[in-house]
Protein backbone atom coordinates (compact mmCIF):
# COMPACT_ATOMS: atom_id res chain seq x y z
CA UNK A 1 0.00 0.00 0.00
CA UNK A 2 2.77 2.42 0.98
CA UNK A 3 4.57 1.61 -2.27
CA UNK A 4 1.44 2.60 -4.18
CA UNK A 5 1.10 5.79 -2.19
CA UNK A 6 4.71 6.67 -2.98
CA UNK A 7 4.12 6.19 -6.72
CA UNK A 8 1.45 8.93 -6.75
CA UNK A 9 2.79 12.26 -7.96
CA UNK A 10 1.44 15.31 -9.75
CA UNK A 11 1.86 14.78 -13.49
CA UNK A 12 1.24 17.78 -15.75
CA UNK A 13 2.88 16.24 -18.86
CA UNK A 14 0.01 14.02 -19.94
CA UNK A 15 -0.42 12.06 -23.16
CA UNK A 16 -3.23 10.04 -24.68
CA UNK A 17 -1.68 6.57 -24.66
CA UNK A 18 -3.10 4.65 -21.72
CA UNK A 19 -1.32 1.44 -20.66
CA UNK A 20 -4.75 -0.23 -20.18
CA UNK A 21 -7.99 -0.29 -22.19
CA UNK A 22 -10.34 2.57 -21.26
CA UNK A 23 -12.88 0.12 -19.81
CA UNK A 24 -10.28 -1.18 -17.35
CA UNK A 25 -9.25 2.33 -16.34
CA UNK A 26 -12.93 3.16 -15.82
CA UNK A 27 -13.33 0.03 -13.64
CA UNK A 28 -10.25 0.91 -11.56
CA UNK A 29 -11.59 4.42 -10.89
CA UNK A 30 -14.98 3.04 -9.87
CA UNK A 31 -13.41 0.41 -7.59
CA UNK A 32 -11.15 2.99 -5.92
CA UNK A 33 -14.13 5.22 -5.11
CA UNK A 34 -16.35 2.29 -4.12
CA UNK A 35 -13.79 1.16 -1.53
CA UNK A 36 -13.08 4.63 -0.13
CA UNK A 37 -14.51 5.33 3.31
CA UNK A 38 -17.24 7.88 4.02
CA UNK A 39 -18.79 9.20 7.22
CA UNK A 40 -21.47 6.82 8.54
CA UNK A 41 -20.83 4.83 5.33
CA UNK A 42 -22.99 7.43 3.55
CA UNK A 43 -21.16 6.78 0.23
CA UNK A 44 -21.71 10.39 -0.79
CA UNK A 45 -18.91 10.46 -3.40
CA UNK A 46 -19.92 10.55 -7.05
CA UNK A 47 -17.80 10.66 -10.19
CA UNK A 48 -18.21 11.49 -13.83
CA UNK A 49 -15.47 9.76 -15.81
CA UNK A 50 -14.76 11.47 -19.12
CA UNK A 51 -12.67 9.91 -21.90
CA UNK A 52 -11.36 11.35 -25.15
CA UNK A 53 -13.48 14.08 -26.72
CA UNK A 54 -15.72 14.28 -23.66
CA UNK A 55 -12.67 15.18 -21.57
CA UNK A 56 -11.65 17.78 -24.18
CA UNK A 57 -15.16 19.15 -23.93
CA UNK A 58 -14.76 19.66 -20.18
CA UNK A 59 -11.46 21.50 -20.61
CA UNK A 60 -13.02 23.74 -23.26
CA UNK A 61 -15.75 24.61 -20.77
CA UNK A 62 -13.02 25.56 -18.29
CA UNK A 63 -11.14 27.53 -20.97
CA UNK A 64 -14.21 29.56 -21.94
CA UNK A 65 -15.15 30.20 -18.30
CA UNK A 66 -11.61 31.43 -17.66
CA UNK A 67 -11.61 33.60 -20.79
CA UNK A 68 -14.45 35.58 -19.19
CA UNK A 69 -12.47 36.41 -16.04
CA UNK A 70 -8.74 36.28 -16.83
CA UNK A 71 -7.15 39.56 -18.08
CA UNK A 72 -6.68 39.34 -21.86
CA UNK A 73 -2.88 39.71 -21.52
CA UNK A 74 -2.71 36.60 -19.30
CA UNK A 75 -5.15 34.44 -21.23
CA UNK A 76 -2.62 32.82 -23.58
CA UNK A 77 -0.74 31.36 -20.58
CA UNK A 78 -3.99 30.22 -18.98
CA UNK A 79 -5.14 28.59 -22.20
CA UNK A 80 -1.79 26.79 -22.54
CA UNK A 81 -2.22 25.37 -19.04
CA UNK A 82 -5.66 24.11 -20.01
CA UNK A 83 -4.15 22.56 -23.18
CA UNK A 84 -1.90 20.52 -20.87
CA UNK A 85 -4.88 19.04 -19.01
CA UNK A 86 -6.71 18.39 -22.29
CA UNK A 87 -3.66 16.59 -23.69
CA UNK A 88 -4.42 13.62 -21.42
CA UNK A 89 -6.68 10.65 -22.09
CA UNK A 90 -9.47 11.58 -19.72
CA UNK A 91 -10.67 13.47 -16.67
CA UNK A 92 -12.43 12.37 -13.51
CA UNK A 93 -14.92 14.90 -12.13
CA UNK A 94 -15.36 14.30 -8.40
CA UNK A 95 -18.67 15.21 -6.81
CA UNK A 96 -20.26 14.91 -3.39
CA UNK A 97 -24.01 14.25 -3.39
CA UNK A 98 -25.55 16.67 -0.90
CA UNK A 99 -28.63 14.40 -0.67
CA UNK A 100 -27.05 11.86 1.72
CA UNK A 101 -25.27 14.70 3.54
CA UNK A 102 -28.60 16.43 4.19
CA UNK A 103 -30.23 13.13 5.23
CA UNK A 104 -27.49 12.57 7.82
CA UNK A 105 -27.96 16.13 9.10
CA UNK A 106 -31.71 15.50 9.49
CA UNK A 107 -31.21 12.10 11.15
CA UNK A 108 -28.36 13.09 13.48
CA UNK A 109 -28.95 16.76 14.46
CA UNK A 110 -26.21 16.54 17.10
CA UNK A 111 -23.57 16.21 14.36
CA UNK A 112 -25.40 18.32 11.76
CA UNK A 113 -22.60 20.89 11.38
CA UNK A 114 -20.03 18.11 10.87
CA UNK A 115 -21.57 16.22 7.95
CA UNK A 116 -20.63 18.77 5.23
CA UNK A 117 -17.07 18.78 6.63
CA UNK A 118 -16.90 14.99 6.66
CA UNK A 119 -18.24 14.96 3.11
CA UNK A 120 -15.25 17.11 2.11
CA UNK A 121 -12.99 14.63 3.89
CA UNK A 122 -14.65 11.77 2.00
CA UNK A 123 -14.06 13.36 -1.38
CA UNK A 124 -10.39 13.88 -0.47
CA UNK A 125 -10.09 10.20 0.41
CA UNK A 126 -11.78 9.19 -2.86
CA UNK A 127 -9.43 11.50 -4.78
CA UNK A 128 -6.35 10.02 -3.12
CA UNK A 129 -7.62 6.49 -3.76
CA UNK A 130 -8.18 7.19 -7.46
CA UNK A 131 -4.93 9.11 -7.88
CA UNK A 132 -2.89 6.32 -6.21
CA UNK A 133 -4.73 3.58 -8.11
CA UNK A 134 -4.05 5.32 -11.43
CA UNK A 135 -0.39 5.85 -10.47
CA UNK A 136 -0.06 2.15 -9.62
CA UNK A 137 -1.43 1.33 -13.09
CA UNK A 138 1.25 3.57 -14.65
CA UNK A 139 -1.19 6.41 -15.37
CA UNK A 140 -0.26 10.01 -14.55
CA UNK A 141 -2.73 12.53 -13.13
CA UNK A 142 -3.03 15.86 -11.37
CA UNK A 143 -5.64 17.46 -9.16
CA UNK A 144 -7.40 20.61 -10.34
CA UNK A 145 -10.06 22.96 -8.97
CA UNK A 146 -11.95 24.96 -11.57
CA UNK A 147 -15.25 24.89 -9.69
CA UNK A 148 -17.50 26.74 -9.16
CA UNK A 149 -16.54 28.52 -12.41
CA UNK A 150 -17.38 25.46 -14.54
CA UNK A 151 -20.33 24.12 -12.52
CA UNK A 152 -23.33 25.37 -14.52
CA UNK A 153 -22.03 24.46 -17.98
CA UNK A 154 -20.71 21.09 -16.78
CA UNK A 155 -24.03 20.24 -15.13
CA UNK A 156 -25.88 21.15 -18.33
CA UNK A 157 -23.51 19.21 -20.59
CA UNK A 158 -23.59 15.91 -18.67
CA UNK A 159 -27.01 16.25 -17.05
CA UNK A 160 -25.59 16.29 -13.52
CA UNK A 161 -28.17 16.08 -10.69
CA UNK A 162 -28.67 19.39 -8.86
CA UNK A 163 -27.69 17.78 -5.54
CA UNK A 164 -24.18 16.86 -6.79
CA UNK A 165 -21.49 19.32 -5.70
CA UNK A 166 -18.32 19.42 -7.79
CA UNK A 167 -15.22 19.08 -5.58
CA UNK A 168 -12.25 18.38 -7.89
CA UNK A 169 -11.18 17.58 -11.43
CA UNK A 170 -8.46 15.00 -12.15
CA UNK A 171 -7.01 14.97 -15.67
CA UNK A 172 -5.15 11.71 -16.36
CA UNK A 173 -3.15 10.10 -19.14
CA UNK A 174 0.22 8.65 -20.04
CA UNK A 175 3.24 9.96 -18.14
CA UNK A 176 5.11 12.05 -20.71
CA UNK A 177 7.80 13.28 -18.27
CA UNK A 178 9.51 12.15 -15.08
CA UNK A 179 8.80 13.68 -11.70
CA UNK A 180 10.87 16.34 -9.95
CA UNK A 181 12.57 15.30 -6.72
CA UNK A 182 10.24 15.84 -3.78
CA UNK A 183 11.60 17.18 -0.50
CA UNK A 184 10.00 16.58 2.88
CA UNK A 185 9.89 18.79 5.95
CA UNK A 186 11.57 17.49 9.12
CA UNK A 187 9.81 14.71 11.00
CA UNK A 188 10.40 16.72 14.21
CA UNK A 189 8.08 19.41 12.87
CA UNK A 190 5.37 17.00 11.78
CA UNK A 191 5.21 14.07 14.09
CA UNK A 192 5.09 13.23 17.75
CA UNK A 193 5.06 9.58 18.75
CA UNK A 194 4.23 8.91 22.37
CA UNK A 195 4.24 5.73 24.45
CA UNK A 196 5.99 3.39 22.03
CA UNK A 197 8.67 1.55 24.01
CA UNK A 198 10.57 0.32 21.00
CA UNK A 199 11.03 3.91 19.73
CA UNK A 200 12.07 5.17 23.17
CA UNK A 201 14.67 2.43 23.54
CA UNK A 202 15.95 3.22 20.04
CA UNK A 203 16.44 6.86 21.07
CA UNK A 204 18.25 5.91 24.33
C1 LIG B 1 -6.25 19.37 -1.39
C2 LIG B 1 -5.28 19.55 -2.53
C3 LIG B 1 -5.52 20.52 -3.48
C4 LIG B 1 -4.68 20.64 -4.61
N1 LIG B 1 -4.99 21.53 -5.59
C5 LIG B 1 -4.25 21.58 -6.70
C6 LIG B 1 -4.62 22.43 -7.79
O1 LIG B 1 -5.66 23.11 -7.74
N2 LIG B 1 -3.81 22.46 -8.88
C7 LIG B 1 -2.69 21.69 -8.98
O2 LIG B 1 -2.01 21.75 -10.01
N3 LIG B 1 -2.32 20.85 -7.97
C8 LIG B 1 -3.07 20.79 -6.85
N4 LIG B 1 -2.73 19.92 -5.84
C9 LIG B 1 -1.51 19.09 -5.96
C10 LIG B 1 -0.38 19.55 -5.06
O3 LIG B 1 0.15 20.77 -5.51
C11 LIG B 1 0.69 18.45 -5.05
O4 LIG B 1 0.09 17.26 -4.61
C12 LIG B 1 1.86 18.79 -4.14
O5 LIG B 1 2.59 19.88 -4.65
C13 LIG B 1 2.82 17.62 -3.94
O6 LIG B 1 3.29 17.13 -5.19
P1 LIG B 1 3.02 15.63 -5.63
O7 LIG B 1 1.54 15.51 -5.95
O8 LIG B 1 3.89 15.40 -6.84
O9 LIG B 1 3.37 14.72 -4.50
C14 LIG B 1 -3.54 19.80 -4.73
C15 LIG B 1 -3.31 18.83 -3.74
C16 LIG B 1 -4.17 18.69 -2.67
C17 LIG B 1 -3.92 17.61 -1.66
Short mmCIF file of C-alpha atoms and ligand atoms in Angstrom, two decimals, residues 8-10 12 131 143-145 182, ligand 1:
data_model
loop_
_atom_site.label_atom_id
_atom_site.label_comp_id
_atom_site.label_asym_id
_atom_site.label_seq_id
_atom_site.Cartn_x
_atom_site.Cartn_y
_atom_site.Cartn_z
CA UNK A 8 1.45 8.93 -6.75
CA UNK A 9 2.79 12.26 -7.96
CA UNK A 10 1.44 15.31 -9.75
CA UNK A 12 1.24 17.78 -15.75
CA UNK A 131 -4.93 9.11 -7.88
CA UNK A 143 -5.64 17.46 -9.16
CA UNK A 144 -7.40 20.61 -10.34
CA UNK A 145 -10.06 22.96 -8.97
CA UNK A 182 10.24 15.84 -3.78
C1 LIG B 1 -6.25 19.37 -1.39
C2 LIG B 1 -5.28 19.55 -2.53
C3 LIG B 1 -5.52 20.52 -3.48
C4 LIG B 1 -4.68 20.64 -4.61
N1 LIG B 1 -4.99 21.53 -5.59
C5 LIG B 1 -4.25 21.58 -6.70
C6 LIG B 1 -4.62 22.43 -7.79
O1 LIG B 1 -5.66 23.11 -7.74
N2 LIG B 1 -3.81 22.46 -8.88
C7 LIG B 1 -2.69 21.69 -8.98
O2 LIG B 1 -2.01 21.75 -10.01
N3 LIG B 1 -2.32 20.85 -7.97
C8 LIG B 1 -3.07 20.79 -6.85
N4 LIG B 1 -2.73 19.92 -5.84
C9 LIG B 1 -1.51 19.09 -5.96
C10 LIG B 1 -0.38 19.55 -5.06
O3 LIG B 1 0.15 20.77 -5.51
C11 LIG B 1 0.69 18.45 -5.05
O4 LIG B 1 0.09 17.26 -4.61
C12 LIG B 1 1.86 18.79 -4.14
O5 LIG B 1 2.59 19.88 -4.65
C13 LIG B 1 2.82 17.62 -3.94
O6 LIG B 1 3.29 17.13 -5.19
P1 LIG B 1 3.02 15.63 -5.63
O7 LIG B 1 1.54 15.51 -5.95
O8 LIG B 1 3.89 15.40 -6.84
O9 LIG B 1 3.37 14.72 -4.50
C14 LIG B 1 -3.54 19.80 -4.73
C15 LIG B 1 -3.31 18.83 -3.74
C16 LIG B 1 -4.17 18.69 -2.67
C17 LIG B 1 -3.92 17.61 -1.66
#
